Amino acid sequence: MIVSSVRSRRLTRSVTRSFALSVSIAAFSGSFALAGAQASAGAVPLVGNGGFETPVTQTQAFYDTGTTIGEWKVTAGSVDLIGPGLWQAARGRQSLDLSGNRRGTIEQTIATTPGRCYTVTFALAGNTFGAPAVKTGYARVAQGLLLTQKNFRFDTTGRSPQNMGYVWERFTFCAQESSAVLSLTSTTDGVYGPAIDDVVVIPRPRCVGIGLDLGAGSEETTKDG
C-alpha cells in the first residue's frame, strides 16, 4: 500500500507537470498567433495604389512618360488608366493598360528589409479591343545591379470587356537593400496591351529558389553589367 501510494503521488505530479506544460505551450502559441494576426491586420501595404483606384476615371485616362498615377510613375512610353465603363477590373473598379499609344513602363520604389524575401503578385489580362491577341510584358524588381524579372503573356482569344479572364502571376525576390524599384513593362507593340491590376508585395518567412529560365512566365535573377 505504501509503494502504491508513492507511485500514485509520482503519477499525479507527472500528470500535473504535463498538464501545466501543455497549458503554457498553448497559451504561448495562442499569444504568438494573436500577435501575428494583429501584425497582419495592422500591416501597411508595401505597394501604393496597387489596384490603380486613384485617380478616379469612368472610362479611360491617358498617362505619358513623366506623369504619375498615385505612387506609380510612368518611366517609358505611355499607359491608359481604365475605369469600369470600358472593361472589368480584377478587383475594385479600375485597372491599367500597359500600352497607351505605345508600349509603356510604370514603376515605384518600395521599402524592403535586407535578407528578407518577398512575393510579388499581380492580376493579368489583356486589352480585348484589338490585336495582337497575345499580350506580353514583364514585371521586374531592381536592387542596384541585381534584377529579378518575371516575364508574362496572356492570350485574349475568347475574352471580352465583361469577361477579361484575369489570372494571378507571382514571383519572389530576396532583398539586398533597404529599398527596391518595382516596375511593370509592356513588350506589346500598338495600343492594345496587357491589362494589369491588384499589384501586391507580401513579405515571406523564408527565401525560395528562383529559376533561370528566361521564357514567358519565368523568373530570372541577374547582375546587370
PDB file of C-alpha atoms in Angstrom:
ATOM      1  CA  MET A   1       0.000   0.000   0.000  1.00  0.00           C
ATOM      2  CA  ILE A   2       2.888   2.367   0.760  1.00  0.00           C
ATOM      3  CA  VAL A   3       4.528   1.598  -2.606  1.00  0.00           C
ATOM      4  CA  SER A   4       1.207   2.124  -4.367  1.00  0.00           C
ATOM      5  CA  SER A   5       0.756   5.446  -2.588  1.00  0.00           C
ATOM      6  CA  VAL A   6       4.228   6.658  -3.636  1.00  0.00           C
ATOM      7  CA  ARG A   7       3.605   5.624  -7.237  1.00  0.00           C
ATOM      8  CA  SER A   8       0.259   7.368  -7.131  1.00  0.00           C
ATOM      9  CA  ARG A   9       1.826  10.620  -5.902  1.00  0.00           C
ATOM     10  CA  ARG A  10       4.563  10.412  -8.571  1.00  0.00           C
ATOM     11  CA  LEU A  11       1.980   9.783 -11.267  1.00  0.00           C
ATOM     12  CA  THR A  12      -0.108  12.705 -10.018  1.00  0.00           C
ATOM     13  CA  ARG A  13       2.923  15.051 -10.072  1.00  0.00           C
ATOM     14  CA  SER A  14       3.854  13.846 -13.582  1.00  0.00           C
ATOM     15  CA  VAL A  15       0.342  14.428 -14.910  1.00  0.00           C
ATOM     16  CA  THR A  16       0.218  17.838 -13.224  1.00  0.00           C
ATOM     17  CA  ARG A  17       3.555  18.885 -14.772  1.00  0.00           C
ATOM     18  CA  SER A  18       2.480  17.650 -18.230  1.00  0.00           C
ATOM     19  CA  PHE A  19      -0.818  19.496 -17.984  1.00  0.00           C
ATOM     20  CA  ALA A  20       0.892  22.701 -16.837  1.00  0.00           C
ATOM     21  CA  LEU A  21       3.418  22.453 -19.690  1.00  0.00           C
ATOM     22  CA  SER A  22       0.631  21.872 -22.230  1.00  0.00           C
ATOM     23  CA  VAL A  23      -1.283  24.875 -20.931  1.00  0.00           C
ATOM     24  CA  SER A  24       1.868  27.037 -21.096  1.00  0.00           C
ATOM     25  CA  ILE A  25       2.640  25.970 -24.669  1.00  0.00           C
ATOM     26  CA  ALA A  26      -0.967  26.520 -25.745  1.00  0.00           C
ATOM     27  CA  ALA A  27      -1.006  29.946 -24.131  1.00  0.00           C
ATOM     28  CA  PHE A  28       2.286  30.893 -25.815  1.00  0.00           C
ATOM     29  CA  SER A  29       1.099  29.609 -29.208  1.00  0.00           C
ATOM     30  CA  GLY A  30      -2.176  31.464 -28.849  1.00  0.00           C
ATOM     31  CA  SER A  31      -0.396  34.688 -27.940  1.00  0.00           C
ATOM     32  CA  PHE A  32       2.024  34.275 -30.851  1.00  0.00           C
ATOM     33  CA  ALA A  33      -0.810  33.616 -33.312  1.00  0.00           C
ATOM     34  CA  LEU A  34      -2.758  36.594 -31.991  1.00  0.00           C
ATOM     35  CA  ALA A  35       0.279  38.832 -32.300  1.00  0.00           C
ATOM     36  CA  GLY A  36       0.823  37.633 -35.870  1.00  0.00           C
ATOM     37  CA  ALA A  37      -2.813  38.258 -36.758  1.00  0.00           C
ATOM     38  CA  GLN A  38      -2.682  41.720 -35.240  1.00  0.00           C
ATOM     39  CA  ALA A  39       0.541  42.481 -37.105  1.00  0.00           C
ATOM     40  CA  SER A  40      -1.045  41.358 -40.374  1.00  0.00           C
ATOM     41  CA  ALA A  41      -4.193  43.351 -39.714  1.00  0.00           C
ATOM     42  CA  GLY A  42      -2.174  46.480 -38.991  1.00  0.00           C
ATOM     43  CA  ALA A  43       0.337  45.982 -41.814  1.00  0.00           C
ATOM     44  CA  VAL A  44       0.839  48.848 -44.236  1.00  0.00           C
ATOM     45  CA  PRO A  45       0.774  47.773 -47.922  1.00  0.00           C
ATOM     46  CA  LEU A  46       4.254  47.897 -49.468  1.00  0.00           C
ATOM     47  CA  VAL A  47       2.805  48.922 -52.841  1.00  0.00           C
ATOM     48  CA  GLY A  48       0.911  52.188 -53.050  1.00  0.00           C
ATOM     49  CA  ASN A  49      -2.144  52.298 -55.331  1.00  0.00           C
ATOM     50  CA  GLY A  50      -1.605  48.669 -56.317  1.00  0.00           C
ATOM     51  CA  GLY A  51      -5.192  48.451 -57.547  1.00  0.00           C
ATOM     52  CA  PHE A  52      -4.958  51.670 -59.619  1.00  0.00           C
ATOM     53  CA  GLU A  53      -8.056  53.016 -57.900  1.00  0.00           C
ATOM     54  CA  THR A  54      -6.795  56.633 -57.914  1.00  0.00           C
ATOM     55  CA  PRO A  55      -7.249  58.976 -59.600  1.00  0.00           C
ATOM     56  CA  VAL A  56     -10.814  58.014 -60.485  1.00  0.00           C
ATOM     57  CA  THR A  57     -11.835  57.632 -64.122  1.00  0.00           C
ATOM     58  CA  GLN A  58     -15.072  56.307 -65.559  1.00  0.00           C
ATOM     59  CA  THR A  59     -13.711  55.095 -68.885  1.00  0.00           C
ATOM     60  CA  GLN A  60     -10.106  55.875 -69.810  1.00  0.00           C
ATOM     61  CA  ALA A  61      -7.315  58.313 -68.893  1.00  0.00           C
ATOM     62  CA  PHE A  62      -4.017  58.633 -70.778  1.00  0.00           C
ATOM     63  CA  TYR A  63      -0.648  58.955 -68.994  1.00  0.00           C
ATOM     64  CA  ASP A  64       2.589  59.742 -70.820  1.00  0.00           C
ATOM     65  CA  THR A  65       6.226  59.437 -69.729  1.00  0.00           C
ATOM     66  CA  GLY A  66       6.960  61.525 -66.633  1.00  0.00           C
ATOM     67  CA  THR A  67       3.396  61.565 -65.292  1.00  0.00           C
ATOM     68  CA  THR A  68       2.237  59.813 -62.117  1.00  0.00           C
ATOM     69  CA  ILE A  69      -0.690  57.569 -61.165  1.00  0.00           C
ATOM     70  CA  GLY A  70      -0.736  57.765 -57.397  1.00  0.00           C
ATOM     71  CA  GLU A  71       2.592  56.306 -56.238  1.00  0.00           C
ATOM     72  CA  TRP A  72       3.349  54.945 -59.718  1.00  0.00           C
ATOM     73  CA  LYS A  73       5.437  56.888 -62.225  1.00  0.00           C
ATOM     74  CA  VAL A  74       5.347  56.323 -65.979  1.00  0.00           C
ATOM     75  CA  THR A  75       9.028  55.997 -66.879  1.00  0.00           C
ATOM     76  CA  ALA A  76       8.765  54.965 -70.538  1.00  0.00           C
ATOM     77  CA  GLY A  77       6.147  55.120 -73.276  1.00  0.00           C
ATOM     78  CA  SER A  78       2.566  55.626 -72.140  1.00  0.00           C
ATOM     79  CA  VAL A  79      -0.241  53.763 -70.353  1.00  0.00           C
ATOM     80  CA  ASP A  80      -4.020  54.008 -70.006  1.00  0.00           C
ATOM     81  CA  LEU A  81      -5.884  54.019 -66.688  1.00  0.00           C
ATOM     82  CA  ILE A  82      -9.091  52.067 -67.321  1.00  0.00           C
ATOM     83  CA  GLY A  83     -12.380  52.619 -65.497  1.00  0.00           C
ATOM     84  CA  PRO A  84     -15.470  50.394 -65.155  1.00  0.00           C
ATOM     85  CA  GLY A  85     -17.094  51.973 -68.199  1.00  0.00           C
ATOM     86  CA  LEU A  86     -14.550  50.336 -70.505  1.00  0.00           C
ATOM     87  CA  TRP A  87     -13.763  46.906 -69.081  1.00  0.00           C
ATOM     88  CA  GLN A  88     -13.857  44.714 -65.992  1.00  0.00           C
ATOM     89  CA  ALA A  89     -11.214  45.124 -63.272  1.00  0.00           C
ATOM     90  CA  ALA A  90      -9.767  42.169 -61.371  1.00  0.00           C
ATOM     91  CA  ARG A  91     -10.558  43.898 -58.044  1.00  0.00           C
ATOM     92  CA  GLY A  92     -12.194  47.201 -57.290  1.00  0.00           C
ATOM     93  CA  ARG A  93     -13.200  49.438 -60.191  1.00  0.00           C
ATOM     94  CA  GLN A  94     -10.058  50.264 -62.159  1.00  0.00           C
ATOM     95  CA  SER A  95      -7.092  48.625 -63.868  1.00  0.00           C
ATOM     96  CA  LEU A  96      -4.250  49.606 -66.203  1.00  0.00           C
ATOM     97  CA  ASP A  97      -3.460  49.023 -69.880  1.00  0.00           C
ATOM     98  CA  LEU A  98       0.348  48.931 -70.096  1.00  0.00           C
ATOM     99  CA  SER A  99       0.243  50.084 -73.727  1.00  0.00           C
ATOM    100  CA  GLY A 100      -1.145  53.605 -74.152  1.00  0.00           C
ATOM    101  CA  ASN A 101      -0.321  54.923 -77.610  1.00  0.00           C
ATOM    102  CA  ARG A 102       2.840  52.776 -77.404  1.00  0.00           C
ATOM    103  CA  ARG A 103       4.321  50.194 -75.018  1.00  0.00           C
ATOM    104  CA  GLY A 104       4.779  51.644 -71.542  1.00  0.00           C
ATOM    105  CA  THR A 105       6.540  51.136 -68.207  1.00  0.00           C
ATOM    106  CA  ILE A 106       5.411  52.100 -64.709  1.00  0.00           C
ATOM    107  CA  GLU A 107       7.475  51.882 -61.530  1.00  0.00           C
ATOM    108  CA  GLN A 108       7.592  52.758 -57.855  1.00  0.00           C
ATOM    109  CA  THR A 109      10.097  52.361 -55.027  1.00  0.00           C
ATOM    110  CA  ILE A 110       9.114  50.049 -52.173  1.00  0.00           C
ATOM    111  CA  ALA A 111      10.687  49.636 -48.724  1.00  0.00           C
ATOM    112  CA  THR A 112      12.389  46.290 -48.022  1.00  0.00           C
ATOM    113  CA  THR A 113      14.417  44.661 -45.250  1.00  0.00           C
ATOM    114  CA  PRO A 114      17.821  43.272 -46.321  1.00  0.00           C
ATOM    115  CA  GLY A 115      17.903  39.489 -46.039  1.00  0.00           C
ATOM    116  CA  ARG A 116      14.143  39.109 -46.194  1.00  0.00           C
ATOM    117  CA  CYS A 117      12.274  37.667 -49.166  1.00  0.00           C
ATOM    118  CA  TYR A 118       9.102  38.970 -50.759  1.00  0.00           C
ATOM    119  CA  THR A 119       6.484  37.654 -53.179  1.00  0.00           C
ATOM    120  CA  VAL A 120       5.122  39.978 -55.856  1.00  0.00           C
ATOM    121  CA  THR A 121       1.637  39.140 -57.159  1.00  0.00           C
ATOM    122  CA  PHE A 122      -0.480  40.880 -59.781  1.00  0.00           C
ATOM    123  CA  ALA A 123      -3.577  40.211 -61.868  1.00  0.00           C
ATOM    124  CA  LEU A 124      -3.011  39.856 -65.614  1.00  0.00           C
ATOM    125  CA  ALA A 125      -5.366  40.011 -68.603  1.00  0.00           C
ATOM    126  CA  GLY A 126      -5.294  41.902 -71.905  1.00  0.00           C
ATOM    127  CA  ASN A 127      -6.987  44.638 -73.905  1.00  0.00           C
ATOM    128  CA  THR A 128      -9.625  42.776 -75.919  1.00  0.00           C
ATOM    129  CA  PHE A 129     -10.376  45.619 -78.345  1.00  0.00           C
ATOM    130  CA  GLY A 130      -7.575  44.864 -80.804  1.00  0.00           C
ATOM    131  CA  ALA A 131      -4.579  42.824 -81.982  1.00  0.00           C
ATOM    132  CA  PRO A 132      -2.332  41.157 -81.184  1.00  0.00           C
ATOM    133  CA  ALA A 133      -4.331  38.520 -79.356  1.00  0.00           C
ATOM    134  CA  VAL A 134      -1.359  37.561 -77.189  1.00  0.00           C
ATOM    135  CA  LYS A 135      -0.141  40.349 -74.905  1.00  0.00           C
ATOM    136  CA  THR A 136       3.360  40.177 -73.438  1.00  0.00           C
ATOM    137  CA  GLY A 137       5.479  42.045 -70.935  1.00  0.00           C
ATOM    138  CA  TYR A 138       7.405  41.627 -67.711  1.00  0.00           C
ATOM    139  CA  ALA A 139       7.480  42.629 -64.065  1.00  0.00           C
ATOM    140  CA  ARG A 140      10.853  43.476 -62.553  1.00  0.00           C
ATOM    141  CA  VAL A 141      12.397  44.263 -59.192  1.00  0.00           C
ATOM    142  CA  ALA A 142      15.673  46.215 -59.351  1.00  0.00           C
ATOM    143  CA  GLN A 143      18.077  46.489 -56.428  1.00  0.00           C
ATOM    144  CA  GLY A 144      21.095  48.330 -57.754  1.00  0.00           C
ATOM    145  CA  LEU A 145      22.645  45.950 -60.278  1.00  0.00           C
ATOM    146  CA  LEU A 146      20.559  42.975 -59.136  1.00  0.00           C
ATOM    147  CA  LEU A 147      17.459  42.383 -61.281  1.00  0.00           C
ATOM    148  CA  THR A 148      14.691  39.847 -60.629  1.00  0.00           C
ATOM    149  CA  GLN A 149      12.277  39.558 -63.538  1.00  0.00           C
ATOM    150  CA  LYS A 150       9.006  37.768 -64.293  1.00  0.00           C
ATOM    151  CA  ASN A 151       8.059  37.506 -67.977  1.00  0.00           C
ATOM    152  CA  PHE A 152       4.364  37.170 -68.723  1.00  0.00           C
ATOM    153  CA  ARG A 153       1.961  36.559 -71.598  1.00  0.00           C
ATOM    154  CA  PHE A 154      -1.822  36.493 -71.870  1.00  0.00           C
ATOM    155  CA  ASP A 155      -3.984  35.236 -74.741  1.00  0.00           C
ATOM    156  CA  THR A 156      -7.158  37.310 -75.117  1.00  0.00           C
ATOM    157  CA  THR A 157      -8.810  34.873 -77.536  1.00  0.00           C
ATOM    158  CA  GLY A 158     -12.410  34.305 -76.418  1.00  0.00           C
ATOM    159  CA  ARG A 159     -12.272  37.129 -73.856  1.00  0.00           C
ATOM    160  CA  SER A 160     -14.369  40.294 -73.715  1.00  0.00           C
ATOM    161  CA  PRO A 161     -14.580  43.537 -71.700  1.00  0.00           C
ATOM    162  CA  GLN A 162     -17.182  41.833 -69.484  1.00  0.00           C
ATOM    163  CA  ASN A 163     -15.167  38.600 -69.179  1.00  0.00           C
ATOM    164  CA  MET A 164     -11.492  39.558 -69.040  1.00  0.00           C
ATOM    165  CA  GLY A 165     -10.301  36.249 -67.589  1.00  0.00           C
ATOM    166  CA  TYR A 166      -7.721  37.630 -65.192  1.00  0.00           C
ATOM    167  CA  VAL A 167      -5.030  35.291 -63.891  1.00  0.00           C
ATOM    168  CA  TRP A 168      -2.711  35.987 -60.959  1.00  0.00           C
ATOM    169  CA  GLU A 169       1.017  35.998 -61.672  1.00  0.00           C
ATOM    170  CA  ARG A 170       3.659  35.793 -58.950  1.00  0.00           C
ATOM    171  CA  PHE A 171       7.403  35.752 -58.359  1.00  0.00           C
ATOM    172  CA  THR A 172       9.772  36.009 -55.410  1.00  0.00           C
ATOM    173  CA  PHE A 173      12.823  38.151 -54.727  1.00  0.00           C
ATOM    174  CA  CYS A 174      15.203  38.416 -51.781  1.00  0.00           C
ATOM    175  CA  ALA A 175      16.048  41.912 -50.593  1.00  0.00           C
ATOM    176  CA  GLN A 176      19.672  43.023 -50.645  1.00  0.00           C
ATOM    177  CA  GLU A 177      18.986  46.652 -49.768  1.00  0.00           C
ATOM    178  CA  SER A 178      16.516  48.767 -47.777  1.00  0.00           C
ATOM    179  CA  SER A 179      14.536  49.624 -50.912  1.00  0.00           C
ATOM    180  CA  ALA A 180      13.801  48.206 -54.342  1.00  0.00           C
ATOM    181  CA  VAL A 181      12.254  49.507 -57.561  1.00  0.00           C
ATOM    182  CA  LEU A 182       9.227  47.542 -58.763  1.00  0.00           C
ATOM    183  CA  SER A 183       8.308  48.046 -62.414  1.00  0.00           C
ATOM    184  CA  LEU A 184       5.866  46.606 -64.953  1.00  0.00           C
ATOM    185  CA  THR A 185       6.569  46.860 -68.679  1.00  0.00           C
ATOM    186  CA  SER A 186       4.632  46.079 -71.843  1.00  0.00           C
ATOM    187  CA  THR A 187       6.503  44.430 -74.716  1.00  0.00           C
ATOM    188  CA  THR A 188       3.366  44.513 -76.878  1.00  0.00           C
ATOM    189  CA  ASP A 189       3.511  46.922 -79.809  1.00  0.00           C
ATOM    190  CA  GLY A 190       0.487  49.039 -80.651  1.00  0.00           C
ATOM    191  CA  VAL A 191      -2.218  50.457 -78.417  1.00  0.00           C
ATOM    192  CA  TYR A 192      -3.825  47.233 -77.148  1.00  0.00           C
ATOM    193  CA  GLY A 193      -1.597  45.934 -74.384  1.00  0.00           C
ATOM    194  CA  PRO A 194      -1.527  43.817 -71.230  1.00  0.00           C
ATOM    195  CA  ALA A 195      -4.092  44.700 -68.543  1.00  0.00           C
ATOM    196  CA  ILE A 196      -2.669  44.849 -65.010  1.00  0.00           C
ATOM    197  CA  ASP A 197      -4.432  45.097 -61.642  1.00  0.00           C
ATOM    198  CA  ASP A 198      -4.092  44.255 -57.932  1.00  0.00           C
ATOM    199  CA  VAL A 199      -0.303  44.572 -57.582  1.00  0.00           C
ATOM    200  CA  VAL A 200       0.767  43.351 -54.125  1.00  0.00           C
ATOM    201  CA  VAL A 201       4.118  42.663 -52.415  1.00  0.00           C
ATOM    202  CA  ILE A 202       3.989  40.213 -49.486  1.00  0.00           C
ATOM    203  CA  PRO A 203       6.866  39.502 -47.030  1.00  0.00           C
ATOM    204  CA  ARG A 204       7.771  35.794 -46.823  1.00  0.00           C
ATOM    205  CA  PRO A 205       9.039  33.865 -43.780  1.00  0.00           C
ATOM    206  CA  ARG A 206      11.947  32.432 -45.761  1.00  0.00           C
ATOM    207  CA  CYS A 207      13.564  32.592 -49.189  1.00  0.00           C
ATOM    208  CA  VAL A 208      12.826  30.157 -52.001  1.00  0.00           C
ATOM    209  CA  GLY A 209      14.804  29.271 -55.108  1.00  0.00           C
ATOM    210  CA  ILE A 210      14.494  31.432 -58.200  1.00  0.00           C
ATOM    211  CA  GLY A 211      14.626  29.898 -61.679  1.00  0.00           C
ATOM    212  CA  LEU A 212      16.857  30.973 -64.542  1.00  0.00           C
ATOM    213  CA  ASP A 213      14.557  30.132 -67.484  1.00  0.00           C
ATOM    214  CA  LEU A 214      14.063  33.326 -69.461  1.00  0.00           C
ATOM    215  CA  GLY A 215      10.907  32.238 -71.299  1.00  0.00           C
ATOM    216  CA  ALA A 216       7.449  33.726 -70.839  1.00  0.00           C
ATOM    217  CA  GLY A 217       6.069  33.045 -67.397  1.00  0.00           C
ATOM    218  CA  SER A 218       9.524  32.566 -65.884  1.00  0.00           C
ATOM    219  CA  GLU A 219      11.710  34.323 -63.369  1.00  0.00           C
ATOM    220  CA  GLU A 220      15.327  35.360 -63.594  1.00  0.00           C
ATOM    221  CA  THR A 221      17.854  36.967 -61.300  1.00  0.00           C
ATOM    222  CA  THR A 222      20.833  38.660 -62.906  1.00  0.00           C
ATOM    223  CA  LYS A 223      23.595  41.114 -62.205  1.00  0.00           C
ATOM    224  CA  ASP A 224      23.317  43.940 -64.730  1.00  0.00           C
ATOM    225  CA  GLY A 225      26.734  44.906 -66.016  1.00  0.00           C
TER     226      GLY A 225
END
